[in-house]
């Protein structure tokens, strides 16, 4: 500590003098130092492939420009001092195009030197140009106010053209707009930016090389009141004799519709045509497209548009009883016939047995008589 305090003023003076000498030497020598800036790449002769109906795409939009500069000018060098560019007329079959760099202000050429672009070449892809027409689609997010429904969305224009490389256009399945309908209860209109969709319905964000005939789309949303209406139907004709109609089933029994509020108030039900049950002995089922029977100015609020009407047919009870009695009578008759046949068979067997015994007795009697006659003839012969 004592060492540092000795001649303190002289030591401080020495340090200040050294700094001053360093500044003098630095400013007088003004040494060079290296620097770099990221510079946007400009494209010359962009219509070089238009005559062949082709389009192009480069693999990068910026390059790094390195240089040397006098130290006293290093902080003043900006990316805007450089012009980096390629010329599409330099395109070759390899796809490599050289990058050129120049100073915008030639007065700085004595200060900024050894200018080099990295990379020194860029890749240019060339392919056929395609123009494709798409019908604009509309997609919604959010939910309307309770009791209301979006009846329709109209766009202007209804179709749009996309222009770009075939590979990029091939990725597009549809083009549309995404509209927020959350809380809507009245008609509205506005503008939305067109969006690219792939085959899975997902948005495509990286298609900068594709241009549209119109980037913003006008739209108009029609919002109507929603109401559930009862569905009715009836039958015509009479079922087959011995059968009757037991009921009519309608599925679904109600349908959700939308339309002008005053118009909806005047409609209470949707009536379907009568189901023909003439000469039927089983249930009769018929399907109707409810859209065909909606009043003018009213539309479905839900996608399901098919209604099934079933006329239930049943057999009458009296007919059922008569059929049962008839079956029992037929069964009894059959049993009676069976018993009669059995008795007849028994009697025939008994009679056959009796006949057989009678025949045997007769033969036995005749045999005895024959034997007795023979014995008598023998005795008479002996007497003589």
GROMACS .gro file of N, CA, C and O in nm, residues 190-268:
model
  316
  190UNK      N    1  -6.816  -0.732  -4.476
  190UNK     CA    2  -6.679  -0.691  -4.449
  190UNK      C    3  -6.582  -0.745  -4.552
  190UNK      O    4  -6.622  -0.789  -4.660
  191UNK      N    5  -6.452  -0.744  -4.517
  191UNK     CA    6  -6.347  -0.793  -4.604
  191UNK      C    7  -6.259  -0.891  -4.527
  191UNK      O    8  -6.237  -0.874  -4.407
  192UNK      N    9  -6.211  -0.994  -4.595
  192UNK     CA   10  -6.117  -1.088  -4.536
  192UNK      C   11  -6.012  -1.126  -4.639
  192UNK      O   12  -6.038  -1.128  -4.759
  193UNK      N   13  -5.891  -1.156  -4.589
  193UNK     CA   14  -5.782  -1.196  -4.677
  193UNK      C   15  -5.802  -1.341  -4.721
  193UNK      O   16  -5.841  -1.427  -4.641
  194UNK      N   17  -5.778  -1.370  -4.847
  194UNK     CA   18  -5.793  -1.506  -4.900
  194UNK      C   19  -5.688  -1.598  -4.839
  194UNK      O   20  -5.574  -1.560  -4.815
  195UNK      N   21  -5.730  -1.722  -4.813
  195UNK     CA   22  -5.644  -1.821  -4.746
  195UNK      C   23  -5.635  -1.946  -4.833
  195UNK      O   24  -5.734  -1.990  -4.892
  196UNK      N   25  -5.514  -2.004  -4.839
  196UNK     CA   26  -5.493  -2.131  -4.912
  196UNK      C   27  -5.520  -2.249  -4.817
  196UNK      O   28  -5.477  -2.246  -4.701
  197UNK      N   29  -5.588  -2.353  -4.870
  197UNK     CA   30  -5.613  -2.474  -4.792
  197UNK      C   31  -5.562  -2.596  -4.868
  197UNK      O   32  -5.575  -2.603  -4.991
  198UNK      N   33  -5.507  -2.694  -4.793
  198UNK     CA   34  -5.463  -2.818  -4.857
  198UNK      C   35  -5.577  -2.920  -4.858
  198UNK      O   36  -5.690  -2.889  -4.818
  199UNK      N   37  -5.549  -3.043  -4.901
  199UNK     CA   38  -5.653  -3.145  -4.915
  199UNK      C   39  -5.713  -3.185  -4.781
  199UNK      O   40  -5.824  -3.238  -4.775
  200UNK      N   41  -5.641  -3.160  -4.671
  200UNK     CA   42  -5.690  -3.193  -4.537
  200UNK      C   43  -5.762  -3.077  -4.470
  200UNK      O   44  -5.800  -3.086  -4.353
  201UNK      N   45  -5.779  -2.967  -4.544
  201UNK     CA   46  -5.848  -2.852  -4.489
  201UNK      C   47  -5.761  -2.764  -4.402
  201UNK      O   48  -5.811  -2.672  -4.336
  202UNK      N   49  -5.630  -2.788  -4.402
  202UNK     CA   50  -5.538  -2.707  -4.321
  202UNK      C   51  -5.483  -2.591  -4.405
  202UNK      O   52  -5.464  -2.605  -4.526
  203UNK      N   53  -5.457  -2.478  -4.339
  203UNK     CA   54  -5.408  -2.361  -4.411
  203UNK      C   55  -5.263  -2.382  -4.455
  203UNK      O   56  -5.185  -2.449  -4.387
  204UNK      N   57  -5.230  -2.324  -4.570
  204UNK     CA   58  -5.093  -2.328  -4.623
  204UNK      C   59  -5.036  -2.186  -4.614
  204UNK      O   60  -5.091  -2.092  -4.673
  205UNK      N   61  -4.927  -2.171  -4.539
  205UNK     CA   62  -4.872  -2.037  -4.517
  205UNK      C   63  -4.754  -2.002  -4.606
  205UNK      O   64  -4.725  -1.886  -4.630
  206UNK      N   65  -4.680  -2.105  -4.655
  206UNK     CA   66  -4.556  -2.079  -4.728
  206UNK      C   67  -4.574  -2.086  -4.879
  206UNK      O   68  -4.517  -2.172  -4.946
  207UNK      N   69  -4.655  -1.996  -4.934
  207UNK     CA   70  -4.674  -1.991  -5.080
  207UNK      C   71  -4.654  -1.847  -5.129
  207UNK      O   72  -4.740  -1.791  -5.196
  208UNK      N   73  -4.538  -1.794  -5.099
  208UNK     CA   74  -4.509  -1.656  -5.137
  208UNK      C   75  -4.494  -1.640  -5.288
  208UNK      O   76  -4.507  -1.530  -5.340
  209UNK      N   77  -4.464  -1.749  -5.358
  209UNK     CA   78  -4.445  -1.742  -5.503
  209UNK      C   79  -4.576  -1.758  -5.581
  209UNK      O   80  -4.575  -1.766  -5.703
  210UNK      N   81  -4.689  -1.764  -5.510
  210UNK     CA   82  -4.820  -1.773  -5.574
  210UNK      C   83  -4.893  -1.640  -5.557
  210UNK      O   84  -4.901  -1.586  -5.447
  211UNK      N   85  -4.944  -1.587  -5.668
  211UNK     CA   86  -5.019  -1.462  -5.663
  211UNK      C   87  -5.166  -1.487  -5.694
  211UNK      O   88  -5.200  -1.581  -5.766
  212UNK      N   89  -5.253  -1.404  -5.639
  212UNK     CA   90  -5.396  -1.416  -5.659
  212UNK      C   91  -5.449  -1.298  -5.739
  212UNK      O   92  -5.394  -1.188  -5.733
  213UNK      N   93  -5.557  -1.324  -5.811
  213UNK     CA   94  -5.618  -1.217  -5.890
  213UNK      C   95  -5.679  -1.110  -5.799
  213UNK      O   96  -5.697  -0.996  -5.840
  214UNK      N   97  -5.707  -1.148  -5.673
  214UNK     CA   98  -5.759  -1.053  -5.575
  214UNK      C   99  -5.723  -1.106  -5.437
  214UNK      O  100  -5.759  -1.218  -5.401
  215UNK      N  101  -5.651  -1.027  -5.358
  215UNK     CA  102  -5.603  -1.076  -5.228
  215UNK      C  103  -5.708  -1.063  -5.118
  215UNK      O  104  -5.712  -1.145  -5.026
  216UNK      N  105  -5.793  -0.959  -5.124
  216UNK     CA  106  -5.897  -0.940  -5.024
  216UNK      C  107  -6.034  -0.964  -5.085
  216UNK      O  108  -6.061  -0.920  -5.197
  217UNK      N  109  -6.118  -1.034  -5.010
  217UNK     CA  110  -6.249  -1.076  -5.059
  217UNK      C  111  -6.360  -1.006  -4.980
  217UNK      O  112  -6.357  -1.003  -4.856
  218UNK      N  113  -6.457  -0.950  -5.052
  218UNK     CA  114  -6.575  -0.891  -4.987
  218UNK      C  115  -6.675  -1.001  -4.955
  218UNK      O  116  -6.694  -1.093  -5.035
  219UNK      N  117  -6.741  -0.989  -4.838
  219UNK     CA  118  -6.841  -1.090  -4.802
  219UNK      C  119  -6.963  -1.024  -4.738
  219UNK      O  120  -6.955  -0.914  -4.682
  220UNK      N  121  -7.078  -1.093  -4.748
  220UNK     CA  122  -7.203  -1.050  -4.685
  220UNK      C  123  -7.264  -1.169  -4.615
  220UNK      O  124  -7.282  -1.275  -4.676
  221UNK      N  125  -7.297  -1.153  -4.487
  221UNK     CA  126  -7.355  -1.260  -4.407
  221UNK      C  127  -7.503  -1.230  -4.383
  221UNK      O  128  -7.539  -1.120  -4.340
  222UNK      N  129  -7.588  -1.330  -4.412
  222UNK     CA  130  -7.732  -1.319  -4.385
  222UNK      C  131  -7.763  -1.400  -4.260
  222UNK      O  132  -7.740  -1.521  -4.255
  223UNK      N  133  -7.814  -1.331  -4.157
  223UNK     CA  134  -7.846  -1.395  -4.028
  223UNK      C  135  -7.997  -1.393  -4.009
  223UNK      O  136  -8.061  -1.287  -4.023
  224UNK      N  137  -8.057  -1.509  -3.978
  224UNK     CA  138  -8.202  -1.519  -3.959
  224UNK      C  139  -8.237  -1.579  -3.823
  224UNK      O  140  -8.154  -1.643  -3.758
  225UNK      N  141  -8.361  -1.559  -3.785
  225UNK     CA  142  -8.415  -1.617  -3.662
  225UNK      C  143  -8.431  -1.768  -3.683
  225UNK      O  144  -8.460  -1.813  -3.794
  226UNK      N  145  -8.414  -1.846  -3.575
  226UNK     CA  146  -8.427  -1.991  -3.583
  226UNK      C  147  -8.550  -2.037  -3.505
  226UNK      O  148  -8.584  -1.981  -3.402
  227UNK      N  149  -8.620  -2.144  -3.559
  227UNK     CA  150  -8.741  -2.195  -3.494
  227UNK      C  151  -8.757  -2.343  -3.523
  227UNK      O  152  -8.724  -2.391  -3.631
  228UNK      N  153  -8.810  -2.417  -3.422
  228UNK     CA  154  -8.839  -2.560  -3.441
  228UNK      C  155  -8.985  -2.577  -3.482
  228UNK      O  156  -9.076  -2.525  -3.415
  229UNK      N  157  -9.008  -2.649  -3.591
  229UNK     CA  158  -9.143  -2.671  -3.641
  229UNK      C  159  -9.178  -2.819  -3.633
  229UNK      O  160  -9.095  -2.907  -3.657
  230UNK      N  161  -9.306  -2.848  -3.601
  230UNK     CA  162  -9.354  -2.985  -3.595
  230UNK      C  163  -9.378  -3.037  -3.736
  230UNK      O  164  -9.421  -2.963  -3.825
  231UNK      N  165  -9.353  -3.165  -3.758
  231UNK     CA  166  -9.375  -3.229  -3.888
  231UNK      C  167  -9.501  -3.315  -3.877
  231UNK      O  168  -9.514  -3.396  -3.785
  232UNK      N  169  -9.593  -3.298  -3.971
  232UNK     CA  170  -9.717  -3.376  -3.971
  232UNK      C  171  -9.731  -3.452  -4.102
  232UNK      O  172  -9.674  -3.415  -4.204
  233UNK      N  173  -9.814  -3.559  -4.097
  233UNK     CA  174  -9.844  -3.637  -4.217
  233UNK      C  175  -9.974  -3.713  -4.192
  233UNK      O  176 -10.033  -3.705  -4.083
  234UNK      N  177 -10.022  -3.788  -4.290
  234UNK     CA  178 -10.146  -3.865  -4.277
  234UNK      C  179 -10.136  -3.986  -4.369
  234UNK      O  180 -10.032  -4.011  -4.431
  235UNK      N  181 -10.249  -4.061  -4.378
  235UNK     CA  182 -10.251  -4.179  -4.465
  235UNK      C  183 -10.370  -4.171  -4.560
  235UNK      O  184 -10.466  -4.098  -4.535
  236UNK      N  185 -10.363  -4.248  -4.666
  236UNK     CA  186 -10.473  -4.258  -4.762
  236UNK      C  187 -10.492  -4.404  -4.799
  236UNK      O  188 -10.396  -4.482  -4.800
  237UNK      N  189 -10.619  -4.443  -4.827
  237UNK     CA  190 -10.648  -4.582  -4.862
  237UNK      C  191 -10.674  -4.667  -4.739
  237UNK      O  192 -10.655  -4.622  -4.625
  238UNK      N  193 -10.718  -4.791  -4.762
  238UNK     CA  194 -10.750  -4.884  -4.655
  238UNK      C  195 -10.661  -5.008  -4.665
  238UNK      O  196 -10.639  -5.059  -4.775
  239UNK      N  197 -10.617  -5.057  -4.547
  239UNK     CA  198 -10.533  -5.178  -4.549
  239UNK      C  199 -10.613  -5.299  -4.598
  239UNK      O  200 -10.735  -5.293  -4.616
  240UNK      N  201 -10.548  -5.410  -4.616
  240UNK     CA  202 -10.610  -5.534  -4.659
  240UNK      C  203 -10.716  -5.577  -4.558
  240UNK      O  204 -10.706  -5.547  -4.438
  241UNK      N  205 -10.818  -5.648  -4.605
  241UNK     CA  206 -10.925  -5.694  -4.518
  241UNK      C  207 -10.867  -5.776  -4.402
  241UNK      O  208 -10.783  -5.864  -4.422
  242UNK      N  209 -10.913  -5.744  -4.280
  242UNK     CA  210 -10.862  -5.812  -4.163
  242UNK      C  211 -10.745  -5.740  -4.099
  242UNK      O  212 -10.694  -5.785  -3.996
  243UNK      N  213 -10.702  -5.626  -4.158
  243UNK     CA  214 -10.592  -5.546  -4.105
  243UNK      C  215 -10.638  -5.403  -4.086
  243UNK      O  216 -10.732  -5.357  -4.152
  244UNK      N  217 -10.569  -5.331  -3.997
  244UNK     CA  218 -10.605  -5.191  -3.972
  244UNK      C  219 -10.480  -5.109  -3.940
  244UNK      O  220 -10.374  -5.165  -3.909
  245UNK      N  221 -10.494  -4.976  -3.947
  245UNK     CA  222 -10.384  -4.883  -3.918
  245UNK      C  223 -10.380  -4.859  -3.767
  245UNK      O  224 -10.479  -4.814  -3.708
  246UNK      N  225 -10.266  -4.891  -3.704
  246UNK     CA  226 -10.255  -4.873  -3.559
  246UNK      C  227 -10.189  -4.742  -3.519
  246UNK      O  228 -10.198  -4.699  -3.404
  247UNK      N  229 -10.120  -4.675  -3.612
  247UNK     CA  230 -10.055  -4.549  -3.578
  247UNK      C  231  -9.963  -4.500  -3.688
  247UNK      O  232  -9.938  -4.569  -3.787
  248UNK      N  233  -9.913  -4.377  -3.669
  248UNK     CA  234  -9.825  -4.313  -3.768
  248UNK      C  235  -9.702  -4.260  -3.694
  248UNK      O  236  -9.715  -4.177  -3.603
  249UNK      N  237  -9.583  -4.307  -3.731
  249UNK     CA  238  -9.459  -4.263  -3.668
  249UNK      C  239  -9.382  -4.173  -3.764
  249UNK      O  240  -9.364  -4.207  -3.881
  250UNK      N  241  -9.336  -4.056  -3.714
  250UNK     CA  242  -9.260  -3.960  -3.795
  250UNK      C  243  -9.126  -3.936  -3.727
  250UNK      O  244  -9.121  -3.900  -3.608
  251UNK      N  245  -9.018  -3.958  -3.801
  251UNK     CA  246  -8.884  -3.942  -3.744
  251UNK      C  247  -8.794  -3.864  -3.839
  251UNK      O  248  -8.776  -3.905  -3.954
  252UNK      N  249  -8.737  -3.748  -3.796
  252UNK     CA  250  -8.765  -3.682  -3.669
  252UNK      C  251  -8.902  -3.616  -3.669
  252UNK      O  252  -8.958  -3.590  -3.776
  253UNK      N  253  -8.954  -3.589  -3.551
  253UNK     CA  254  -9.089  -3.531  -3.541
  253UNK      C  255  -9.088  -3.380  -3.553
  253UNK      O  256  -9.194  -3.319  -3.573
  254UNK      N  257  -8.970  -3.317  -3.540
  254UNK     CA  258  -8.957  -3.171  -3.554
  254UNK      C  259  -8.836  -3.140  -3.641
  254UNK      O  260  -8.746  -3.224  -3.658
  255UNK      N  261  -8.832  -3.019  -3.695
  255UNK     CA  262  -8.720  -2.976  -3.777
  255UNK      C  263  -8.687  -2.831  -3.743
  255UNK      O  264  -8.778  -2.750  -3.716
  256UNK      N  265  -8.557  -2.799  -3.740
  256UNK     CA  266  -8.513  -2.663  -3.709
  256UNK      C  267  -8.496  -2.585  -3.840
  256UNK      O  268  -8.423  -2.627  -3.929
  257UNK      N  269  -8.567  -2.472  -3.851
  257UNK     CA  270  -8.563  -2.390  -3.972
  257UNK      C  271  -8.527  -2.247  -3.938
  257UNK      O  272  -8.529  -2.206  -3.821
  258UNK      N  273  -8.494  -2.170  -4.040
  258UNK     CA  274  -8.463  -2.029  -4.021
  258UNK      C  275  -8.527  -1.947  -4.132
  258UNK      O  276  -8.556  -1.999  -4.239
  259UNK      N  277  -8.549  -1.819  -4.102
  259UNK     CA  278  -8.610  -1.731  -4.200
  259UNK      C  279  -8.643  -1.597  -4.138
  259UNK      O  280  -8.610  -1.570  -4.021
  260UNK      N  281  -8.708  -1.515  -4.216
  260UNK     CA  282  -8.752  -1.386  -4.166
  260UNK      C  283  -8.842  -1.404  -4.044
  260UNK      O  284  -8.928  -1.491  -4.041
  261UNK      N  285  -8.821  -1.322  -3.941
  261UNK     CA  286  -8.893  -1.340  -3.815
  261UNK      C  287  -9.044  -1.335  -3.832
  261UNK      O  288  -9.117  -1.417  -3.775
  262UNK      N  289  -9.094  -1.242  -3.910
  262UNK     CA  290  -9.238  -1.230  -3.931
  262UNK      C  291  -9.293  -1.350  -4.008
  262UNK      O  292  -9.405  -1.397  -3.983
  263UNK      N  293  -9.213  -1.404  -4.100
  263UNK     CA  294  -9.255  -1.520  -4.177
  263UNK      C  295  -9.262  -1.644  -4.088
  263UNK      O  296  -9.355  -1.725  -4.097
  264UNK      N  297  -9.163  -1.660  -3.999
  264UNK     CA  298  -9.161  -1.775  -3.909
  264UNK      C  299  -9.281  -1.775  -3.815
  264UNK      O  300  -9.333  -1.881  -3.779
  265UNK      N  301  -9.327  -1.657  -3.774
  265UNK     CA  302  -9.441  -1.649  -3.683
  265UNK      C  303  -9.569  -1.703  -3.746
  265UNK      O  304  -9.658  -1.750  -3.676
  266UNK      N  305  -9.578  -1.697  -3.879
  266UNK     CA  306  -9.700  -1.742  -3.947
  266UNK      C  307  -9.699  -1.892  -3.977
  266UNK      O  308  -9.798  -1.947  -4.024
  267UNK      N  309  -9.587  -1.959  -3.951
  267UNK     CA  310  -9.576  -2.103  -3.980
  267UNK      C  311  -9.563  -2.178  -3.849
  267UNK      O  312  -9.478  -2.145  -3.766
  268UNK      N  313  -9.648  -2.282  -3.830
  268UNK     CA  314  -9.645  -2.361  -3.707
  268UNK      C  315  -9.604  -2.505  -3.730
  268UNK      O  316  -9.562  -2.574  -3.637
   0.00000   0.00000   0.00000
